[in-house]
PDB file of C-alpha atoms and ligand atoms in Angstrom:
ATOM      1  CA  UNK A   1     -18.026-196.911-109.592  1.00 57.00           C
ATOM      2  CA  UNK A   2     -20.793-194.419-108.979  1.00 92.00           C
ATOM      3  CA  UNK A   3     -21.074-193.818-105.242  1.00 96.00           C
ATOM      4  CA  UNK A   4     -23.568-191.580-103.459  1.00 97.00           C
ATOM      5  CA  UNK A   5     -21.925-191.873-100.022  1.00 98.00           C
ATOM      6  CA  UNK A   6     -18.319-192.502 -99.070  1.00 97.00           C
ATOM      7  CA  UNK A   7     -17.323-192.479 -95.415  1.00 98.00           C
ATOM      8  CA  UNK A   8     -13.607-192.471 -94.742  1.00 97.00           C
ATOM      9  CA  UNK A   9     -12.233-193.117 -91.256  1.00 97.00           C
ATOM     10  CA  UNK A  10     -15.475-191.880 -89.715  1.00 97.00           C
ATOM     11  CA  UNK A  11     -15.258-191.327 -85.979  1.00 97.00           C
ATOM     12  CA  UNK A  12     -17.926-189.950 -83.659  1.00 97.00           C
ATOM     13  CA  UNK A  13     -17.202-189.054 -80.081  1.00 96.00           C
ATOM     14  CA  UNK A  14     -19.860-188.021 -77.588  1.00 96.00           C
ATOM     15  CA  UNK A  15     -17.762-186.390 -74.870  1.00 92.00           C
ATOM     16  CA  UNK A  16     -15.557-189.349 -73.997  1.00 87.00           C
ATOM     17  CA  UNK A  17     -17.762-192.034 -75.511  1.00 95.00           C
ATOM     18  CA  UNK A  18     -16.690-193.412 -78.882  1.00 96.00           C
ATOM     19  CA  UNK A  19     -19.989-194.111 -80.714  1.00 97.00           C
ATOM     20  CA  UNK A  20     -18.487-194.704 -84.191  1.00 97.00           C
ATOM     21  CA  UNK A  21     -15.067-196.316 -84.432  1.00 96.00           C
ATOM     22  CA  UNK A  22     -13.301-195.722 -87.717  1.00 94.00           C
ATOM     23  CA  UNK A  23     -16.134-196.375 -90.162  1.00 97.00           C
ATOM     24  CA  UNK A  24     -15.234-196.918 -93.811  1.00 97.00           C
ATOM     25  CA  UNK A  25     -18.251-197.400 -96.056  1.00 97.00           C
ATOM     26  CA  UNK A  26     -19.191-196.800 -99.667  1.00 97.00           C
ATOM     27  CA  UNK A  27     -22.804-196.831-100.806  1.00 98.00           C
ATOM     28  CA  UNK A  28     -23.524-197.146-104.515  1.00 97.00           C
ATOM     29  CA  UNK A  29     -26.248-195.159-106.234  1.00 97.00           C
ATOM     30  CA  UNK A  30     -29.507-197.115-106.297  1.00 97.00           C
ATOM     31  CA  UNK A  31     -28.737-199.372-103.341  1.00 98.00           C
ATOM     32  CA  UNK A  32     -31.403-200.041-100.694  1.00 98.00           C
ATOM     33  CA  UNK A  33     -29.323-200.554 -97.571  1.00 98.00           C
ATOM     34  CA  UNK A  34     -30.602-201.690 -94.181  1.00 98.00           C
ATOM     35  CA  UNK A  35     -28.547-201.043 -91.058  1.00 98.00           C
ATOM     36  CA  UNK A  36     -29.245-203.435 -88.219  1.00 98.00           C
ATOM     37  CA  UNK A  37     -27.831-203.837 -84.728  1.00 96.00           C
ATOM     38  CA  UNK A  38     -28.715-203.735 -81.036  1.00 95.00           C
ATOM     39  CA  UNK A  39     -29.856-200.635 -79.257  1.00 93.00           C
ATOM     40  CA  UNK A  40     -26.841-198.370 -78.789  1.00 93.00           C
ATOM     41  CA  UNK A  41     -24.825-199.972 -81.631  1.00 96.00           C
ATOM     42  CA  UNK A  42     -24.537-196.588 -83.366  1.00 96.00           C
ATOM     43  CA  UNK A  43     -27.130-196.928 -86.155  1.00 97.00           C
ATOM     44  CA  UNK A  44     -28.769-193.520 -85.620  1.00 97.00           C
ATOM     45  CA  UNK A  45     -25.424-191.845 -85.083  1.00 97.00           C
ATOM     46  CA  UNK A  46     -24.177-193.253 -88.391  1.00 97.00           C
ATOM     47  CA  UNK A  47     -27.327-192.310 -90.299  1.00 97.00           C
ATOM     48  CA  UNK A  48     -27.426-188.773 -88.909  1.00 96.00           C
ATOM     49  CA  UNK A  49     -23.758-188.241 -89.661  1.00 96.00           C
ATOM     50  CA  UNK A  50     -24.447-188.708 -93.374  1.00 96.00           C
ATOM     51  CA  UNK A  51     -26.401-185.433 -93.708  1.00 91.00           C
ATOM     52  CA  UNK A  52     -24.281-183.827 -90.954  1.00 89.00           C
ATOM     53  CA  UNK A  53     -27.330-183.488 -88.714  1.00 90.00           C
ATOM     54  CA  UNK A  54     -24.990-185.077 -86.197  1.00 93.00           C
ATOM     55  CA  UNK A  55     -21.586-184.568 -87.825  1.00 94.00           C
ATOM     56  CA  UNK A  56     -18.602-186.865 -87.522  1.00 96.00           C
ATOM     57  CA  UNK A  57     -15.954-185.810 -85.009  1.00 96.00           C
ATOM     58  CA  UNK A  58     -13.293-186.723 -87.558  1.00 96.00           C
ATOM     59  CA  UNK A  59     -13.015-188.406 -90.928  1.00 97.00           C
ATOM     60  CA  UNK A  60     -14.568-187.564 -94.277  1.00 96.00           C
ATOM     61  CA  UNK A  61     -18.201-187.701 -95.329  1.00 97.00           C
ATOM     62  CA  UNK A  62     -18.431-187.593 -99.085  1.00 96.00           C
ATOM     63  CA  UNK A  63     -21.898-187.117-100.551  1.00 96.00           C
ATOM     64  CA  UNK A  64     -22.259-187.455-104.313  1.00 95.00           C
ATOM     65  CA  UNK A  65     -18.577-186.723-104.834  1.00 93.00           C
ATOM     66  CA  UNK A  66     -18.396-183.717-102.499  1.00 93.00           C
ATOM     67  CA  UNK A  67     -16.693-183.777 -99.100  1.00 94.00           C
ATOM     68  CA  UNK A  68     -19.339-182.241 -96.851  1.00 93.00           C
ATOM     69  CA  UNK A  69     -17.337-182.679 -93.633  1.00 88.00           C
ATOM     70  CA  UNK A  70     -16.238-179.062 -93.626  1.00 85.00           C
ATOM     71  CA  UNK A  71     -19.374-177.482 -95.132  1.00 89.00           C
ATOM     72  CA  UNK A  72     -21.669-175.153 -93.229  1.00 87.00           C
ATOM     73  CA  UNK A  73     -24.337-172.502 -93.857  1.00 89.00           C
ATOM     74  CA  UNK A  74     -25.816-172.213 -97.341  1.00 89.00           C
ATOM     75  CA  UNK A  75     -23.523-174.811 -98.871  1.00 91.00           C
ATOM     76  CA  UNK A  76     -24.571-177.466 -96.358  1.00 91.00           C
ATOM     77  CA  UNK A  77     -28.216-176.474 -96.779  1.00 91.00           C
ATOM     78  CA  UNK A  78     -27.907-177.074-100.538  1.00 92.00           C
ATOM     79  CA  UNK A  79     -26.521-180.553 -99.960  1.00 93.00           C
ATOM     80  CA  UNK A  80     -29.135-181.366 -97.320  1.00 93.00           C
ATOM     81  CA  UNK A  81     -32.040-180.578 -99.603  1.00 94.00           C
ATOM     82  CA  UNK A  82     -30.958-183.524-101.739  1.00 96.00           C
ATOM     83  CA  UNK A  83     -31.150-185.851 -98.736  1.00 97.00           C
ATOM     84  CA  UNK A  84     -34.646-186.718 -97.512  1.00 97.00           C
ATOM     85  CA  UNK A  85     -35.042-187.837 -93.923  1.00 97.00           C
ATOM     86  CA  UNK A  86     -37.733-190.093 -92.498  1.00 97.00           C
ATOM     87  CA  UNK A  87     -38.153-190.434 -88.744  1.00 96.00           C
ATOM     88  CA  UNK A  88     -39.607-193.013 -86.360  1.00 95.00           C
ATOM     89  CA  UNK A  89     -42.090-190.488 -84.948  1.00 96.00           C
ATOM     90  CA  UNK A  90     -42.802-188.949 -88.375  1.00 95.00           C
ATOM     91  CA  UNK A  91     -41.778-185.390 -87.350  1.00 96.00           C
ATOM     92  CA  UNK A  92     -44.900-183.901 -88.899  1.00 97.00           C
ATOM     93  CA  UNK A  93     -46.478-180.695 -87.675  1.00 96.00           C
ATOM     94  CA  UNK A  94     -49.688-182.231 -86.395  1.00 97.00           C
ATOM     95  CA  UNK A  95     -51.834-179.071 -86.428  1.00 97.00           C
ATOM     96  CA  UNK A  96     -51.000-178.410 -90.098  1.00 96.00           C
ATOM     97  CA  UNK A  97     -52.591-180.095 -93.092  1.00 97.00           C
ATOM     98  CA  UNK A  98     -51.087-183.073 -94.857  1.00 98.00           C
ATOM     99  CA  UNK A  99     -50.461-180.822 -97.883  1.00 97.00           C
ATOM    100  CA  UNK A 100     -48.635-178.191 -95.810  1.00 96.00           C
ATOM    101  CA  UNK A 101     -46.461-180.875 -94.264  1.00 97.00           C
ATOM    102  CA  UNK A 102     -45.487-182.189 -97.697  1.00 97.00           C
ATOM    103  CA  UNK A 103     -44.790-178.655 -98.934  1.00 96.00           C
ATOM    104  CA  UNK A 104     -42.222-178.312 -96.151  1.00 95.00           C
ATOM    105  CA  UNK A 105     -40.086-180.579 -98.342  1.00 95.00           C
ATOM    106  CA  UNK A 106     -39.774-177.632-100.750  1.00 93.00           C
ATOM    107  CA  UNK A 107     -38.403-175.169 -98.166  1.00 89.00           C
ATOM    108  CA  UNK A 108     -34.773-175.954 -99.013  1.00 88.00           C
ATOM    109  CA  UNK A 109     -35.388-174.674-102.549  1.00 84.00           C
ATOM    110  CA  UNK A 110     -36.891-171.334-101.485  1.00 85.00           C
ATOM    111  CA  UNK A 111     -35.402-168.030-100.407  1.00 84.00           C
ATOM    112  CA  UNK A 112     -35.470-167.300 -96.667  1.00 85.00           C
ATOM    113  CA  UNK A 113     -38.188-164.692 -97.258  1.00 86.00           C
ATOM    114  CA  UNK A 114     -40.490-166.993 -99.247  1.00 85.00           C
ATOM    115  CA  UNK A 115     -39.777-169.851 -96.845  1.00 81.00           C
ATOM    116  CA  UNK A 116     -40.581-167.780 -93.775  1.00 84.00           C
ATOM    117  CA  UNK A 117     -43.974-166.770 -95.169  1.00 79.00           C
ATOM    118  CA  UNK A 118     -44.466-170.188 -96.794  1.00 80.00           C
ATOM    119  CA  UNK A 119     -45.039-168.580-100.185  1.00 85.00           C
ATOM    120  CA  UNK A 120     -45.076-171.762-102.234  1.00 86.00           C
ATOM    121  CA  UNK A 121     -45.308-171.564-106.012  1.00 91.00           C
ATOM    122  CA  UNK A 122     -48.202-173.134-107.907  1.00 93.00           C
ATOM    123  CA  UNK A 123     -45.634-175.579-109.291  1.00 95.00           C
ATOM    124  CA  UNK A 124     -44.647-176.656-105.760  1.00 95.00           C
ATOM    125  CA  UNK A 125     -48.300-177.099-104.778  1.00 95.00           C
ATOM    126  CA  UNK A 126     -48.978-179.205-107.887  1.00 96.00           C
ATOM    127  CA  UNK A 127     -45.878-181.282-107.149  1.00 96.00           C
ATOM    128  CA  UNK A 128     -46.954-181.902-103.543  1.00 96.00           C
ATOM    129  CA  UNK A 129     -50.443-182.881-104.666  1.00 96.00           C
ATOM    130  CA  UNK A 130     -49.107-185.258-107.314  1.00 97.00           C
ATOM    131  CA  UNK A 131     -46.854-186.958-104.762  1.00 97.00           C
ATOM    132  CA  UNK A 132     -49.796-187.405-102.383  1.00 97.00           C
ATOM    133  CA  UNK A 133     -51.849-188.830-105.244  1.00 97.00           C
ATOM    134  CA  UNK A 134     -49.057-191.211-106.152  1.00 96.00           C
ATOM    135  CA  UNK A 135     -48.913-192.474-102.577  1.00 96.00           C
ATOM    136  CA  UNK A 136     -52.711-192.781-102.381  1.00 95.00           C
ATOM    137  CA  UNK A 137     -53.087-189.958 -99.873  1.00 96.00           C
ATOM    138  CA  UNK A 138     -54.769-187.313-102.033  1.00 94.00           C
ATOM    139  CA  UNK A 139     -58.133-187.726-100.318  1.00 96.00           C
ATOM    140  CA  UNK A 140     -56.448-186.769 -97.011  1.00 97.00           C
ATOM    141  CA  UNK A 141     -54.665-183.776 -98.485  1.00 95.00           C
ATOM    142  CA  UNK A 142     -56.542-181.077 -96.516  1.00 96.00           C
ATOM    143  CA  UNK A 143     -56.898-183.038 -93.269  1.00 97.00           C
ATOM    144  CA  UNK A 144     -54.750-182.146 -90.289  1.00 98.00           C
ATOM    145  CA  UNK A 145     -51.799-184.521 -89.918  1.00 97.00           C
ATOM    146  CA  UNK A 146     -53.091-185.320 -86.411  1.00 97.00           C
ATOM    147  CA  UNK A 147     -56.163-186.995 -87.952  1.00 97.00           C
ATOM    148  CA  UNK A 148     -54.143-189.709 -89.722  1.00 97.00           C
ATOM    149  CA  UNK A 149     -53.127-193.199 -88.604  1.00 96.00           C
ATOM    150  CA  UNK A 150     -49.454-193.959 -87.887  1.00 97.00           C
ATOM    151  CA  UNK A 151     -48.982-195.703 -91.237  1.00 96.00           C
ATOM    152  CA  UNK A 152     -50.587-192.786 -93.103  1.00 97.00           C
ATOM    153  CA  UNK A 153     -48.421-190.305 -91.189  1.00 97.00           C
ATOM    154  CA  UNK A 154     -45.322-192.192 -92.210  1.00 97.00           C
ATOM    155  CA  UNK A 155     -46.421-192.127 -95.846  1.00 97.00           C
ATOM    156  CA  UNK A 156     -46.798-188.347 -95.471  1.00 98.00           C
ATOM    157  CA  UNK A 157     -43.236-188.387 -94.115  1.00 98.00           C
ATOM    158  CA  UNK A 158     -42.144-190.235 -97.264  1.00 98.00           C
ATOM    159  CA  UNK A 159     -44.102-187.725 -99.395  1.00 98.00           C
ATOM    160  CA  UNK A 160     -42.346-184.804 -97.702  1.00 98.00           C
ATOM    161  CA  UNK A 161     -38.966-186.444 -98.367  1.00 98.00           C
ATOM    162  CA  UNK A 162     -39.965-187.002-102.016  1.00 98.00           C
ATOM    163  CA  UNK A 163     -40.949-183.341-102.379  1.00 97.00           C
ATOM    164  CA  UNK A 164     -37.262-182.545-101.856  1.00 97.00           C
ATOM    165  CA  UNK A 165     -36.336-184.379-105.110  1.00 97.00           C
ATOM    166  CA  UNK A 166     -33.838-186.369-103.056  1.00 97.00           C
ATOM    167  CA  UNK A 167     -30.895-188.329-104.380  1.00 97.00           C
ATOM    168  CA  UNK A 168     -30.734-190.150-101.061  1.00 98.00           C
ATOM    169  CA  UNK A 169     -33.306-191.013 -98.384  1.00 98.00           C
ATOM    170  CA  UNK A 170     -32.205-191.695 -94.817  1.00 98.00           C
ATOM    171  CA  UNK A 171     -34.877-193.479 -92.804  1.00 98.00           C
ATOM    172  CA  UNK A 172     -34.294-193.809 -89.062  1.00 97.00           C
ATOM    173  CA  UNK A 173     -36.451-196.637 -87.690  1.00 97.00           C
ATOM    174  CA  UNK A 174     -39.384-195.755 -89.998  1.00 97.00           C
ATOM    175  CA  UNK A 175     -41.537-198.696 -88.882  1.00 97.00           C
ATOM    176  CA  UNK A 176     -40.587-198.998 -85.213  1.00 94.00           C
ATOM    177  CA  UNK A 177     -43.899-197.448 -84.091  1.00 93.00           C
ATOM    178  CA  UNK A 178     -46.131-199.329 -86.536  1.00 96.00           C
ATOM    179  CA  UNK A 179     -48.078-202.591 -86.512  1.00 95.00           C
ATOM    180  CA  UNK A 180     -46.896-205.351 -88.913  1.00 95.00           C
ATOM    181  CA  UNK A 181     -49.443-204.563 -91.667  1.00 96.00           C
ATOM    182  CA  UNK A 182     -48.697-200.812 -91.667  1.00 96.00           C
ATOM    183  CA  UNK A 183     -44.980-201.617 -91.520  1.00 97.00           C
ATOM    184  CA  UNK A 184     -45.324-203.662 -94.683  1.00 97.00           C
ATOM    185  CA  UNK A 185     -47.241-200.889 -96.463  1.00 96.00           C
ATOM    186  CA  UNK A 186     -44.651-198.277 -95.449  1.00 96.00           C
ATOM    187  CA  UNK A 187     -41.701-200.464 -96.491  1.00 97.00           C
ATOM    188  CA  UNK A 188     -43.416-201.340 -99.815  1.00 97.00           C
ATOM    189  CA  UNK A 189     -43.994-197.635-100.455  1.00 96.00           C
ATOM    190  CA  UNK A 190     -40.410-196.717 -99.606  1.00 97.00           C
ATOM    191  CA  UNK A 191     -38.921-199.508-101.695  1.00 97.00           C
ATOM    192  CA  UNK A 192     -41.141-198.811-104.712  1.00 97.00           C
ATOM    193  CA  UNK A 193     -40.535-195.065-104.880  1.00 97.00           C
ATOM    194  CA  UNK A 194     -36.792-195.594-104.495  1.00 97.00           C
ATOM    195  CA  UNK A 195     -36.787-198.132-107.324  1.00 97.00           C
ATOM    196  CA  UNK A 196     -39.018-196.060-109.600  1.00 97.00           C
ATOM    197  CA  UNK A 197     -37.175-192.764-109.023  1.00 96.00           C
ATOM    198  CA  UNK A 198     -33.683-194.265-108.712  1.00 96.00           C
ATOM    199  CA  UNK A 199     -33.242-192.908-105.184  1.00 98.00           C
ATOM    200  CA  UNK A 200     -30.678-194.519-102.901  1.00 98.00           C
ATOM    201  CA  UNK A 201     -32.045-195.434 -99.480  1.00 98.00           C
ATOM    202  CA  UNK A 202     -30.351-196.188 -96.171  1.00 98.00           C
ATOM    203  CA  UNK A 203     -32.741-197.409 -93.523  1.00 98.00           C
ATOM    204  CA  UNK A 204     -32.169-198.279 -89.875  1.00 97.00           C
ATOM    205  CA  UNK A 205     -34.273-201.242 -88.842  1.00 97.00           C
ATOM    206  CA  UNK A 206     -34.770-203.156 -85.643  1.00 92.00           C
ATOM    207  CA  UNK A 207     -36.617-205.950 -87.422  1.00 92.00           C
ATOM    208  CA  UNK A 208     -34.171-208.332 -89.115  1.00 95.00           C
ATOM    209  CA  UNK A 209     -36.945-209.995 -91.115  1.00 96.00           C
ATOM    210  CA  UNK A 210     -37.849-206.658 -92.743  1.00 97.00           C
ATOM    211  CA  UNK A 211     -34.181-205.964 -93.491  1.00 97.00           C
ATOM    212  CA  UNK A 212     -33.899-209.364 -95.197  1.00 97.00           C
ATOM    213  CA  UNK A 213     -37.132-208.900 -97.149  1.00 97.00           C
ATOM    214  CA  UNK A 214     -36.455-205.404 -98.513  1.00 98.00           C
ATOM    215  CA  UNK A 215     -32.737-204.571 -98.523  1.00 98.00           C
ATOM    216  CA  UNK A 216     -30.303-205.175-101.357  1.00 97.00           C
ATOM    217  CA  UNK A 217     -27.488-204.928 -98.796  1.00 98.00           C
ATOM    218  CA  UNK A 218     -27.374-205.280 -95.019  1.00 98.00           C
ATOM    219  CA  UNK A 219     -24.911-203.582 -92.716  1.00 98.00           C
ATOM    220  CA  UNK A 220     -24.671-205.015 -89.195  1.00 98.00           C
ATOM    221  CA  UNK A 221     -23.320-202.763 -86.469  1.00 97.00           C
ATOM    222  CA  UNK A 222     -22.063-203.609 -83.026  1.00 96.00           C
ATOM    223  CA  UNK A 223     -20.560-201.157 -80.529  1.00 95.00           C
ATOM    224  CA  UNK A 224     -19.770-198.545 -83.164  1.00 96.00           C
ATOM    225  CA  UNK A 225     -18.159-200.998 -85.601  1.00 96.00           C
ATOM    226  CA  UNK A 226     -19.424-202.504 -88.880  1.00 97.00           C
ATOM    227  CA  UNK A 227     -19.324-206.260 -88.215  1.00 96.00           C
ATOM    228  CA  UNK A 228     -21.326-207.395 -91.269  1.00 97.00           C
ATOM    229  CA  UNK A 229     -21.678-205.879 -94.727  1.00 98.00           C
ATOM    230  CA  UNK A 230     -23.109-208.133 -97.398  1.00 97.00           C
ATOM    231  CA  UNK A 231     -26.188-209.252 -99.286  1.00 97.00           C
ATOM    232  CA  UNK A 232     -29.271-210.405 -97.282  1.00 97.00           C
ATOM    233  CA  UNK A 233     -28.709-214.053 -98.320  1.00 96.00           C
ATOM    234  CA  UNK A 234     -25.359-214.028 -96.540  1.00 96.00           C
ATOM    235  CA  UNK A 235     -26.901-213.002 -93.218  1.00 96.00           C
ATOM    236  CA  UNK A 236     -26.898-216.347 -91.396  1.00 95.00           C
ATOM    237  CA  UNK A 237     -28.440-217.110 -88.007  1.00 94.00           C
ATOM    238  CA  UNK A 238     -24.893-217.276 -86.577  1.00 94.00           C
ATOM    239  CA  UNK A 239     -24.146-213.818 -87.923  1.00 95.00           C
ATOM    240  CA  UNK A 240     -27.410-212.450 -86.496  1.00 95.00           C
ATOM    241  CA  UNK A 241     -26.410-213.844 -83.079  1.00 94.00           C
ATOM    242  CA  UNK A 242     -22.982-212.268 -83.492  1.00 93.00           C
ATOM    243  CA  UNK A 243     -24.493-208.861 -84.339  1.00 95.00           C
ATOM    244  CA  UNK A 244     -27.047-208.896 -81.537  1.00 93.00           C
ATOM    245  CA  UNK A 245     -25.025-210.817 -78.975  1.00 83.00           C
ATOM    246  CA  UNK A 246     -27.244-211.884 -76.085  1.00 59.00           C
ATOM    247  CA  UNK A 247     -29.876-209.268 -76.953  1.00 49.00           C
ATOM    248  CA  UNK A 248     -31.837-211.376 -79.417  1.00 46.00           C
TER     249      UNK A 248
HETATM  250  N1  ATP B   1     -26.120-187.040 -77.750  1.00 67.40           N
HETATM  251  C1  ATP B   1     -25.481-188.060 -77.188  1.00 67.40           C
HETATM  252  N2  ATP B   1     -24.646-187.858 -76.147  1.00 67.40           N
HETATM  253  C2  ATP B   1     -23.970-188.887 -75.585  1.00 67.40           C
HETATM  254  N3  ATP B   1     -24.063-190.166 -75.997  1.00 67.40           N
HETATM  255  C3  ATP B   1     -24.893-190.432 -77.008  1.00 67.40           C
HETATM  256  C4  ATP B   1     -25.631-189.393 -77.667  1.00 67.40           C
HETATM  257  N4  ATP B   1     -26.368-189.956 -78.661  1.00 67.40           N
HETATM  258  C5  ATP B   1     -26.088-191.275 -78.630  1.00 67.40           C
HETATM  259  N5  ATP B   1     -25.210-191.558 -77.650  1.00 67.40           N
HETATM  260  C6  ATP B   1     -24.656-192.889 -77.336  1.00 67.40           C
HETATM  261  O1  ATP B   1     -24.030-193.388 -78.507  1.00 67.40           O
HETATM  262  C7  ATP B   1     -24.305-194.782 -78.665  1.00 67.40           C
HETATM  263  C8  ATP B   1     -24.935-195.019 -80.013  1.00 67.40           C
HETATM  264  O2  ATP B   1     -26.241-194.435 -80.004  1.00 67.40           O
HETATM  265  P1  ATP B   1     -27.225-194.542 -81.247  1.00 67.40           P
HETATM  266  O3  ATP B   1     -28.462-193.794 -80.905  1.00 67.40           O
HETATM  267  O4  ATP B   1     -26.507-194.167 -82.465  1.00 67.40           O
HETATM  268  O5  ATP B   1     -27.506-196.114 -81.284  1.00 67.40           O
HETATM  269  P2  ATP B   1     -28.622-196.921 -82.084  1.00 67.40           P
HETATM  270  O6  ATP B   1     -27.953-198.143 -82.587  1.00 67.40           O
HETATM  271  O7  ATP B   1     -29.283-196.050 -83.058  1.00 67.40           O
HETATM  272  O8  ATP B   1     -29.622-197.307 -80.911  1.00 67.40           O
HETATM  273  P3  ATP B   1     -31.229-197.425 -80.956  1.00 67.40           P
HETATM  274  O9  ATP B   1     -31.511-198.615 -81.793  1.00 67.40           O
HETATM  275  O10 ATP B   1     -31.595-197.628 -79.521  1.00 67.40           O
HETATM  276  O11 ATP B   1     -31.755-196.151 -81.530  1.00 67.40           O
HETATM  277  C9  ATP B   1     -25.173-195.183 -77.472  1.00 67.40           C
HETATM  278  O12 ATP B   1     -24.338-195.757 -76.488  1.00 67.40           O
HETATM  279  C10 ATP B   1     -25.760-193.887 -76.992  1.00 67.40           C
HETATM  280  O13 ATP B   1     -26.000-193.919 -75.611  1.00 67.40           O
END
């Protein structure tokens, strides 16, 4: 089986608090996985452990066949450039143009010197422009990121992730700050590019209905444990109550 992520006995401790309790998960290439669960269940911790932004305390994190648990420096940087990240609050540099923000997705492929002075190649610029065109943002290309709506900013976030040529996209609550219509546009965009480019996606979602509508697989977390892992059709009302407890 062709897996992009394998987590073996994944444990995360914050001081004395056990946020992830012995996680064992395998994600196949091409899956579109939604992680759901109450606030504090460990969704962000799990997602951010995958690219070692917030590394596991113990256990193995295998990305595309390579155990990245012990990697650091240049080797980790090389792995990370293949993992795009999308954030709830977009993480754009607001005073910079849309184009410059998307070009930041190319930094992992540049030398420190070229990266520091942002000396992008013509090829990188053409790539960034083509991505923006594909996502219907080309007319905003030279605007400052601050001038865009939330939904547009998130599509710039997706564009920046795409500029990395990612094998995997991790999206941490990508629609939590958006209205329902913009949420739909952002989720449609994310789902379509992942399907078209054969990118695996793992997305944390608060909204169960979006998880059911878009995911090929849903993982339910509760108190640092995976309590549900199956197809969206199998997610019954009883199971939703079990995952969210009294919080729903
Ligand atoms: N840096 C940290 N230091 C200490 N505890 C933390 C830290 N980050 C998270 N936690 C704790 O770990 C648990 C899991 O947090 P996490 O952010 O992963 O949950 P979540 O399911 O993503 O929640 P939310 O939906 O609110 O973002 C929570 O109890 C949280 O308080």
